[in-house]
């Protein structure tokens, strides 16, 4: 149970709910941040465990983001109170706030925002230029933004029952770990901490949220003839993460000015876009160009991990020939009818990279699939 709320030591701040800020009083405790909304008196408790700290670029407000919600304050005493109460536990997060003063940093970011705003006004009627501007902003944004978006989206996800049987989960995690080594060998990518979970769902699919949060449906495992086929699909989804397709897509769908605000680090309204982010990833609402890029980059990851990249194309061939039909089997193939062209492109890229000695995945696939029925 939390300590009684102490108005005498509380700081002025706000609670972020559905992209709106509500004035509130903040009380910094040793285990949690207590937030009392001024208008209603309702209390919210944000635990420090797993909390993220961020300085909002537009006004310098210090934000505390947790799975339970986001709160913030402009009061200078807020940071000192956090350092005093939980400095050791949040040492890594506090360290991220060090560096140039917020004034000079904000001036630089605001200058960039002003530049993009002027450019947007000049070329608003040219969608391609707007998209290029958003892509440029994405390249400049830190990968921590992807992680924040992915974490928020995963928290908003209404997933099916999680599979905890290690006979199923451990082999999938091992696949991702091996593919992660392939990602590292390809190089030039942001470091990603991959998190994997398996959900009991008959959908033949998998998806990855920004920041590296991967969900695999049991329907995909049941449909695949070999573990390499599943690894191929996972490599495709991991490519969406490393190429930051989710962040690009959300930036484009939010509108130029809102996208620039987000990409400059203002995540105060992150709860309002978490579900949209989840929809983009889970139903693969990417552009055709992004899907094609994920195919080819995924092939490179497989090749670098010494997993036969042709297995990705073979899995799509399997679905195409199945009685279920492609549209109900894999969403990206149903939304992009030119799947034959993409299968051929996968084979061409694999041939271009050249043959190496493929190292089979050490998985008893028959046992994995058999455990799904237990």
Tab-separated table of C-alpha atoms in Angstrom:
chain	number	residue	atom	x	y	z
A	1	UNK	CA	0.000	0.000	0.000
A	2	UNK	CA	1.346	3.448	-0.884
A	3	UNK	CA	1.997	6.156	1.692
A	4	UNK	CA	-0.727	8.786	2.333
A	5	UNK	CA	-0.640	11.648	-0.124
A	6	UNK	CA	1.263	14.662	1.236
A	7	UNK	CA	0.111	17.914	-0.379
A	8	UNK	CA	2.803	19.868	1.424
A	9	UNK	CA	5.605	18.117	-0.435
A	10	UNK	CA	3.768	17.550	-3.735
A	11	UNK	CA	4.866	19.314	-6.911
A	12	UNK	CA	2.789	20.888	-9.644
A	13	UNK	CA	2.651	18.722	-12.750
A	14	UNK	CA	0.328	16.886	-15.070
A	15	UNK	CA	-0.970	13.445	-16.011
A	16	UNK	CA	-1.070	12.436	-19.703
A	17	UNK	CA	-4.183	10.520	-20.713
A	18	UNK	CA	-5.219	9.879	-24.325
A	19	UNK	CA	-2.886	12.604	-25.629
A	20	UNK	CA	-4.349	15.196	-23.189
A	21	UNK	CA	-2.679	16.705	-20.134
A	22	UNK	CA	-4.583	17.051	-16.867
A	23	UNK	CA	-3.143	19.330	-14.154
A	24	UNK	CA	-2.104	17.261	-11.173
A	25	UNK	CA	0.008	17.196	-8.029
A	26	UNK	CA	2.988	14.832	-7.990
A	27	UNK	CA	4.407	13.123	-4.909
A	28	UNK	CA	7.789	11.399	-5.309
A	29	UNK	CA	8.035	8.293	-3.151
A	30	UNK	CA	10.742	5.620	-2.799
A	31	UNK	CA	8.865	3.014	-4.846
A	32	UNK	CA	6.419	4.997	-6.984
A	33	UNK	CA	5.265	8.367	-8.224
A	34	UNK	CA	1.809	9.235	-6.903
A	35	UNK	CA	-0.252	11.506	-9.149
A	36	UNK	CA	-3.428	13.224	-7.934
A	37	UNK	CA	-5.523	14.853	-10.678
A	38	UNK	CA	-6.613	18.358	-9.632
A	39	UNK	CA	-10.042	18.241	-11.272
A	40	UNK	CA	-11.210	14.885	-9.927
A	41	UNK	CA	-8.944	14.021	-7.002
A	42	UNK	CA	-8.288	10.627	-8.593
A	43	UNK	CA	-4.939	9.105	-7.690
A	44	UNK	CA	-2.659	7.211	-10.068
A	45	UNK	CA	0.399	5.250	-8.963
A	46	UNK	CA	3.347	4.977	-11.382
A	47	UNK	CA	5.978	2.495	-10.114
A	48	UNK	CA	9.629	3.417	-10.581
A	49	UNK	CA	10.436	-0.142	-11.615
A	50	UNK	CA	10.694	-0.099	-15.408
A	51	UNK	CA	10.103	3.669	-15.592
A	52	UNK	CA	11.651	5.803	-18.328
A	53	UNK	CA	12.689	9.430	-17.912
A	54	UNK	CA	12.747	11.907	-20.766
A	55	UNK	CA	13.127	15.644	-21.147
A	56	UNK	CA	10.441	16.955	-23.503
A	57	UNK	CA	12.103	19.013	-26.195
A	58	UNK	CA	9.406	21.639	-26.740
A	59	UNK	CA	9.142	22.998	-23.183
A	60	UNK	CA	11.741	21.111	-21.130
A	61	UNK	CA	9.185	19.251	-19.016
A	62	UNK	CA	10.526	16.099	-17.333
A	63	UNK	CA	8.357	13.097	-18.245
A	64	UNK	CA	8.071	9.821	-16.337
A	65	UNK	CA	6.672	7.037	-18.532
A	66	UNK	CA	5.582	3.642	-17.210
A	67	UNK	CA	3.195	0.923	-18.283
A	68	UNK	CA	0.717	2.438	-15.822
A	69	UNK	CA	0.814	5.851	-17.489
A	70	UNK	CA	2.827	9.026	-18.098
A	71	UNK	CA	3.190	12.086	-15.890
A	72	UNK	CA	5.448	15.119	-15.957
A	73	UNK	CA	6.362	18.445	-14.450
A	74	UNK	CA	8.114	21.703	-15.342
A	75	UNK	CA	9.213	22.202	-11.734
A	76	UNK	CA	13.039	22.164	-11.363
A	77	UNK	CA	12.606	20.396	-8.016
A	78	UNK	CA	11.059	17.363	-9.760
A	79	UNK	CA	14.377	15.989	-11.002
A	80	UNK	CA	16.099	16.637	-7.692
A	81	UNK	CA	13.303	14.848	-5.842
A	82	UNK	CA	13.648	11.804	-8.125
A	83	UNK	CA	17.442	11.745	-7.721
A	84	UNK	CA	17.091	11.935	-3.963
A	85	UNK	CA	14.412	9.252	-3.663
A	86	UNK	CA	15.415	6.642	-6.253
A	87	UNK	CA	18.726	7.775	-7.733
A	88	UNK	CA	20.358	4.356	-7.591
A	89	UNK	CA	17.416	2.470	-9.081
A	90	UNK	CA	17.035	4.950	-11.935
A	91	UNK	CA	20.735	5.608	-12.431
A	92	UNK	CA	20.728	4.600	-16.096
A	93	UNK	CA	17.642	6.692	-16.850
A	94	UNK	CA	19.061	9.708	-15.002
A	95	UNK	CA	22.302	9.379	-16.942
A	96	UNK	CA	20.371	9.733	-20.199
A	97	UNK	CA	19.316	13.218	-19.111
A	98	UNK	CA	22.921	14.417	-18.847
A	99	UNK	CA	24.528	16.373	-21.634
A	100	UNK	CA	23.948	19.815	-23.169
A	101	UNK	CA	21.601	22.117	-21.305
A	102	UNK	CA	17.953	21.825	-22.200
A	103	UNK	CA	17.959	25.377	-23.489
A	104	UNK	CA	20.703	24.831	-26.039
A	105	UNK	CA	19.367	21.386	-26.975
A	106	UNK	CA	15.844	22.702	-27.386
A	107	UNK	CA	17.097	25.590	-29.465
A	108	UNK	CA	18.743	23.181	-31.878
A	109	UNK	CA	15.706	20.936	-32.101
A	110	UNK	CA	13.325	23.866	-32.438
A	111	UNK	CA	15.507	25.206	-35.211
A	112	UNK	CA	15.172	21.878	-37.018
A	113	UNK	CA	11.427	21.901	-36.409
A	114	UNK	CA	11.155	25.408	-37.839
A	115	UNK	CA	13.127	24.316	-40.891
A	116	UNK	CA	10.838	21.328	-41.492
A	117	UNK	CA	7.766	23.518	-40.966
A	118	UNK	CA	8.937	26.001	-43.596
A	119	UNK	CA	9.754	23.190	-45.979
A	120	UNK	CA	6.340	21.643	-45.358
A	121	UNK	CA	4.560	24.899	-46.187
A	122	UNK	CA	6.482	25.171	-49.438
A	123	UNK	CA	5.938	21.612	-50.621
A	124	UNK	CA	2.687	20.619	-48.902
A	125	UNK	CA	1.129	19.679	-52.219
A	126	UNK	CA	3.914	17.214	-53.036
A	127	UNK	CA	3.347	14.015	-50.992
A	128	UNK	CA	6.649	12.498	-52.057
A	129	UNK	CA	8.595	15.420	-50.635
A	130	UNK	CA	6.648	15.274	-47.382
A	131	UNK	CA	7.428	11.585	-47.083
A	132	UNK	CA	11.091	12.313	-47.689
A	133	UNK	CA	11.021	14.962	-44.964
A	134	UNK	CA	9.524	12.500	-42.486
A	135	UNK	CA	12.120	9.880	-43.467
A	136	UNK	CA	14.884	12.419	-42.877
A	137	UNK	CA	13.497	13.168	-39.419
A	138	UNK	CA	13.315	9.436	-38.646
A	139	UNK	CA	16.980	9.023	-39.513
A	140	UNK	CA	17.832	11.788	-37.045
A	141	UNK	CA	15.603	10.467	-34.254
A	142	UNK	CA	17.237	8.231	-31.586
A	143	UNK	CA	16.328	4.539	-31.598
A	144	UNK	CA	15.068	4.982	-28.041
A	145	UNK	CA	11.964	6.534	-29.611
A	146	UNK	CA	11.235	3.229	-31.380
A	147	UNK	CA	11.664	1.412	-28.072
A	148	UNK	CA	9.263	3.778	-26.296
A	149	UNK	CA	6.646	3.369	-29.025
A	150	UNK	CA	7.003	-0.406	-29.094
A	151	UNK	CA	6.760	-0.732	-25.326
A	152	UNK	CA	3.626	1.426	-25.221
A	153	UNK	CA	2.013	-0.507	-28.074
A	154	UNK	CA	2.770	-3.856	-26.466
A	155	UNK	CA	1.221	-2.619	-23.226
A	156	UNK	CA	-1.969	-1.700	-25.106
A	157	UNK	CA	-2.123	-5.026	-26.919
A	158	UNK	CA	-5.013	-7.370	-26.194
A	159	UNK	CA	-3.202	-10.575	-27.017
A	160	UNK	CA	-4.543	-14.102	-26.894
A	161	UNK	CA	-3.349	-16.535	-24.226
A	162	UNK	CA	0.417	-16.639	-23.958
A	163	UNK	CA	2.181	-19.944	-24.529
A	164	UNK	CA	4.547	-20.704	-21.647
A	165	UNK	CA	5.546	-24.262	-22.604
A	166	UNK	CA	9.324	-24.125	-23.020
A	167	UNK	CA	9.131	-26.891	-25.629
A	168	UNK	CA	7.553	-24.265	-27.891
A	169	UNK	CA	8.904	-20.954	-26.608
A	170	UNK	CA	12.592	-21.869	-26.205
A	171	UNK	CA	13.122	-22.940	-29.863
A	172	UNK	CA	11.514	-19.698	-31.113
A	173	UNK	CA	13.712	-17.635	-28.813
A	174	UNK	CA	16.762	-19.557	-30.026
A	175	UNK	CA	15.828	-18.736	-33.634
A	176	UNK	CA	15.630	-15.027	-32.836
A	177	UNK	CA	18.966	-15.121	-31.012
A	178	UNK	CA	20.640	-16.724	-34.010
A	179	UNK	CA	19.041	-14.249	-36.408
A	180	UNK	CA	20.157	-11.420	-34.109
A	181	UNK	CA	23.747	-12.516	-34.708
A	182	UNK	CA	23.020	-12.261	-38.427
A	183	UNK	CA	21.713	-8.722	-37.910
A	184	UNK	CA	24.958	-7.820	-36.129
A	185	UNK	CA	27.053	-9.296	-38.944
A	186	UNK	CA	25.197	-7.290	-41.584
A	187	UNK	CA	26.134	-4.190	-39.572
A	188	UNK	CA	25.038	-0.577	-39.725
A	189	UNK	CA	21.920	-1.227	-37.622
A	190	UNK	CA	20.897	0.167	-34.238
A	191	UNK	CA	21.460	-2.255	-31.341
A	192	UNK	CA	18.181	-4.031	-30.615
A	193	UNK	CA	17.134	-5.938	-27.510
A	194	UNK	CA	14.791	-8.541	-28.967
A	195	UNK	CA	11.852	-9.656	-26.815
A	196	UNK	CA	9.856	-12.696	-27.966
A	197	UNK	CA	6.493	-14.083	-26.960
A	198	UNK	CA	4.317	-16.819	-28.440
A	199	UNK	CA	0.538	-16.337	-28.519
A	200	UNK	CA	-2.010	-19.102	-28.999
A	201	UNK	CA	-3.815	-17.970	-32.136
A	202	UNK	CA	-4.576	-19.867	-35.347
A	203	UNK	CA	-3.510	-16.938	-37.532
A	204	UNK	CA	-0.547	-17.892	-39.720
A	205	UNK	CA	1.555	-14.868	-38.933
A	206	UNK	CA	4.056	-13.064	-36.727
A	207	UNK	CA	4.766	-9.396	-36.208
A	208	UNK	CA	7.397	-7.166	-34.626
A	209	UNK	CA	6.768	-3.821	-32.958
A	210	UNK	CA	9.318	-0.987	-33.083
A	211	UNK	CA	12.137	-1.503	-30.634
A	212	UNK	CA	12.207	-5.288	-31.088
A	213	UNK	CA	9.018	-6.670	-29.479
A	214	UNK	CA	8.206	-9.849	-31.450
A	215	UNK	CA	4.946	-11.814	-31.292
A	216	UNK	CA	4.635	-15.234	-32.950
A	217	UNK	CA	1.241	-16.900	-33.425
A	218	UNK	CA	0.995	-20.651	-32.970
A	219	UNK	CA	-0.764	-20.807	-36.342
A	220	UNK	CA	2.545	-19.932	-38.006
A	221	UNK	CA	4.372	-22.720	-36.177
A	222	UNK	CA	1.670	-25.257	-37.055
A	223	UNK	CA	1.686	-24.322	-40.756
A	224	UNK	CA	5.466	-24.394	-41.292
A	225	UNK	CA	7.075	-27.631	-42.482
A	226	UNK	CA	10.521	-26.682	-41.134
A	227	UNK	CA	11.922	-24.348	-38.467
A	228	UNK	CA	13.824	-22.526	-41.233
A	229	UNK	CA	10.480	-21.418	-42.699
A	230	UNK	CA	9.524	-19.761	-39.405
A	231	UNK	CA	13.002	-18.239	-39.177
A	232	UNK	CA	12.425	-16.727	-42.620
A	233	UNK	CA	9.221	-15.015	-41.480
A	234	UNK	CA	10.951	-13.812	-38.295
A	235	UNK	CA	13.826	-12.345	-40.323
A	236	UNK	CA	11.295	-10.440	-42.448
A	237	UNK	CA	9.657	-8.995	-39.302
A	238	UNK	CA	13.015	-8.153	-37.703
A	239	UNK	CA	13.885	-6.198	-40.847
A	240	UNK	CA	10.818	-4.017	-40.266
A	241	UNK	CA	12.358	-3.140	-36.878
A	242	UNK	CA	15.902	-2.421	-38.040
A	243	UNK	CA	14.708	-0.365	-41.021
A	244	UNK	CA	12.340	1.531	-38.670
A	245	UNK	CA	9.349	0.998	-40.939
A	246	UNK	CA	6.881	1.346	-38.064
A	247	UNK	CA	8.196	4.756	-37.048
A	248	UNK	CA	8.208	5.931	-40.668
A	249	UNK	CA	4.662	4.724	-41.201
A	250	UNK	CA	3.304	6.294	-38.029
A	251	UNK	CA	5.096	9.534	-38.878
A	252	UNK	CA	3.459	9.651	-42.286
A	253	UNK	CA	-0.008	8.747	-40.998
A	254	UNK	CA	0.028	11.338	-38.188
A	255	UNK	CA	0.452	14.248	-40.557
A	256	UNK	CA	3.616	16.229	-41.103
A	257	UNK	CA	3.564	18.619	-38.146
A	258	UNK	CA	2.438	16.016	-35.610
A	259	UNK	CA	5.052	13.613	-36.968
A	260	UNK	CA	7.838	16.175	-36.575
A	261	UNK	CA	6.720	16.845	-32.989
A	262	UNK	CA	6.829	13.123	-32.235
A	263	UNK	CA	10.158	12.580	-33.958
A	264	UNK	CA	11.692	15.482	-32.048
A	265	UNK	CA	11.029	13.542	-28.862
A	266	UNK	CA	7.658	14.798	-27.647
A	267	UNK	CA	6.025	11.526	-26.598
A	268	UNK	CA	3.486	13.059	-24.205
A	269	UNK	CA	0.672	11.766	-26.396
A	270	UNK	CA	2.115	8.307	-26.864
A	271	UNK	CA	-0.926	6.574	-25.393
A	272	UNK	CA	-3.073	7.946	-28.169
A	273	UNK	CA	-0.962	6.393	-30.932
A	274	UNK	CA	-0.050	3.077	-29.284
A	275	UNK	CA	-3.050	1.272	-30.756
A	276	UNK	CA	-2.367	2.669	-34.210
A	277	UNK	CA	1.232	1.508	-33.892
A	278	UNK	CA	0.012	-1.946	-32.917
A	279	UNK	CA	-2.370	-2.070	-35.877
A	280	UNK	CA	0.401	-1.180	-38.293
A	281	UNK	CA	2.633	-3.974	-37.012
A	282	UNK	CA	0.079	-6.702	-36.378
A	283	UNK	CA	-1.793	-6.420	-39.671
A	284	UNK	CA	1.306	-5.399	-41.613
A	285	UNK	CA	-0.131	-2.123	-42.883
A	286	UNK	CA	3.162	-1.214	-44.500
A	287	UNK	CA	3.676	0.136	-47.976
A	288	UNK	CA	4.586	-2.209	-50.802
A	289	UNK	CA	8.069	-0.683	-50.897
A	290	UNK	CA	8.562	-1.355	-47.172
A	291	UNK	CA	7.382	-4.952	-47.501
A	292	UNK	CA	9.747	-5.533	-50.401
A	293	UNK	CA	12.621	-3.994	-48.456
A	294	UNK	CA	11.823	-6.210	-45.453
A	295	UNK	CA	11.915	-9.245	-47.750
A	296	UNK	CA	15.371	-8.432	-49.095
A	297	UNK	CA	16.881	-7.254	-45.811
A	298	UNK	CA	15.449	-10.342	-44.122
A	299	UNK	CA	17.172	-12.529	-46.712
A	300	UNK	CA	20.477	-10.834	-45.834
A	301	UNK	CA	19.924	-11.489	-42.125
A	302	UNK	CA	19.237	-15.167	-42.835
A	303	UNK	CA	22.310	-15.437	-45.046
A	304	UNK	CA	24.521	-13.795	-42.410
A	305	UNK	CA	23.129	-16.165	-39.766
A	306	UNK	CA	23.904	-19.138	-42.062
A	307	UNK	CA	20.217	-20.056	-42.296
A	308	UNK	CA	19.072	-21.000	-45.787
A	309	UNK	CA	17.294	-17.808	-46.970
A	310	UNK	CA	15.392	-19.729	-49.632
A	311	UNK	CA	13.187	-21.079	-46.831
A	312	UNK	CA	11.302	-17.759	-46.729
A	313	UNK	CA	10.245	-18.139	-50.343
A	314	UNK	CA	9.504	-21.819	-49.801
A	315	UNK	CA	7.113	-20.969	-46.980
A	316	UNK	CA	5.214	-18.530	-49.168
A	317	UNK	CA	5.057	-21.183	-51.862
A	318	UNK	CA	3.626	-23.578	-49.291
A	319	UNK	CA	0.907	-21.109	-48.353
A	320	UNK	CA	0.100	-20.396	-51.964
A	321	UNK	CA	-0.442	-24.069	-52.620
A	322	UNK	CA	-2.409	-24.761	-49.434
A	323	UNK	CA	-6.140	-25.330	-49.354
A	324	UNK	CA	-6.564	-22.384	-46.960
A	325	UNK	CA	-5.567	-19.910	-49.639
A	326	UNK	CA	-3.122	-17.059	-49.376
A	327	UNK	CA	-5.538	-14.232	-48.399
A	328	UNK	CA	-6.503	-15.987	-45.143
A	329	UNK	CA	-3.050	-17.283	-44.444
A	330	UNK	CA	-0.710	-14.313	-44.355
A	331	UNK	CA	-1.876	-10.724	-44.276
A	332	UNK	CA	0.945	-9.101	-46.214
A	333	UNK	CA	0.367	-11.463	-49.140
A	334	UNK	CA	-3.345	-10.694	-49.175
A	335	UNK	CA	-2.791	-6.956	-49.246
A	336	UNK	CA	-0.183	-7.214	-51.971
A	337	UNK	CA	-1.439	-9.447	-54.803
A	338	UNK	CA	1.950	-9.394	-56.569
A	339	UNK	CA	3.223	-12.127	-54.247
A	340	UNK	CA	4.668	-14.124	-57.146
A	341	UNK	CA	6.922	-11.202	-57.962
A	342	UNK	CA	8.079	-10.998	-54.359
A	343	UNK	CA	8.779	-14.714	-54.109
A	344	UNK	CA	10.933	-14.433	-57.223
A	345	UNK	CA	12.745	-11.423	-55.748
A	346	UNK	CA	13.548	-13.405	-52.591
A	347	UNK	CA	15.030	-16.226	-54.668
A	348	UNK	CA	17.023	-13.744	-56.765
A	349	UNK	CA	18.475	-12.001	-53.711
A	350	UNK	CA	19.430	-15.331	-52.133
A	351	UNK	CA	21.188	-16.366	-55.339
A	352	UNK	CA	22.965	-13.006	-55.544
A	353	UNK	CA	24.360	-13.390	-52.015
A	354	UNK	CA	25.767	-16.782	-52.967
A	355	UNK	CA	25.655	-20.176	-51.347
A	356	UNK	CA	27.396	-20.895	-48.083
A	357	UNK	CA	27.322	-23.929	-45.851
A	358	UNK	CA	23.908	-23.601	-44.261
A	359	UNK	CA	23.831	-24.684	-40.632
A	360	UNK	CA	20.475	-26.345	-39.848
A	361	UNK	CA	18.541	-25.048	-36.871
A	362	UNK	CA	18.947	-27.540	-34.036
A	363	UNK	CA	15.242	-27.983	-33.405
A	364	UNK	CA	13.120	-31.107	-33.201
A	365	UNK	CA	10.355	-29.490	-35.223
A	366	UNK	CA	8.000	-32.427	-34.960
A	367	UNK	CA	8.170	-32.238	-31.158
A	368	UNK	CA	7.623	-28.474	-31.188
A	369	UNK	CA	4.503	-28.794	-33.306
A	370	UNK	CA	3.305	-31.729	-31.210
A	371	UNK	CA	3.601	-29.638	-28.034
A	372	UNK	CA	1.113	-27.124	-29.440
A	373	UNK	CA	-1.684	-29.590	-28.801
A	374	UNK	CA	-0.819	-30.230	-25.163
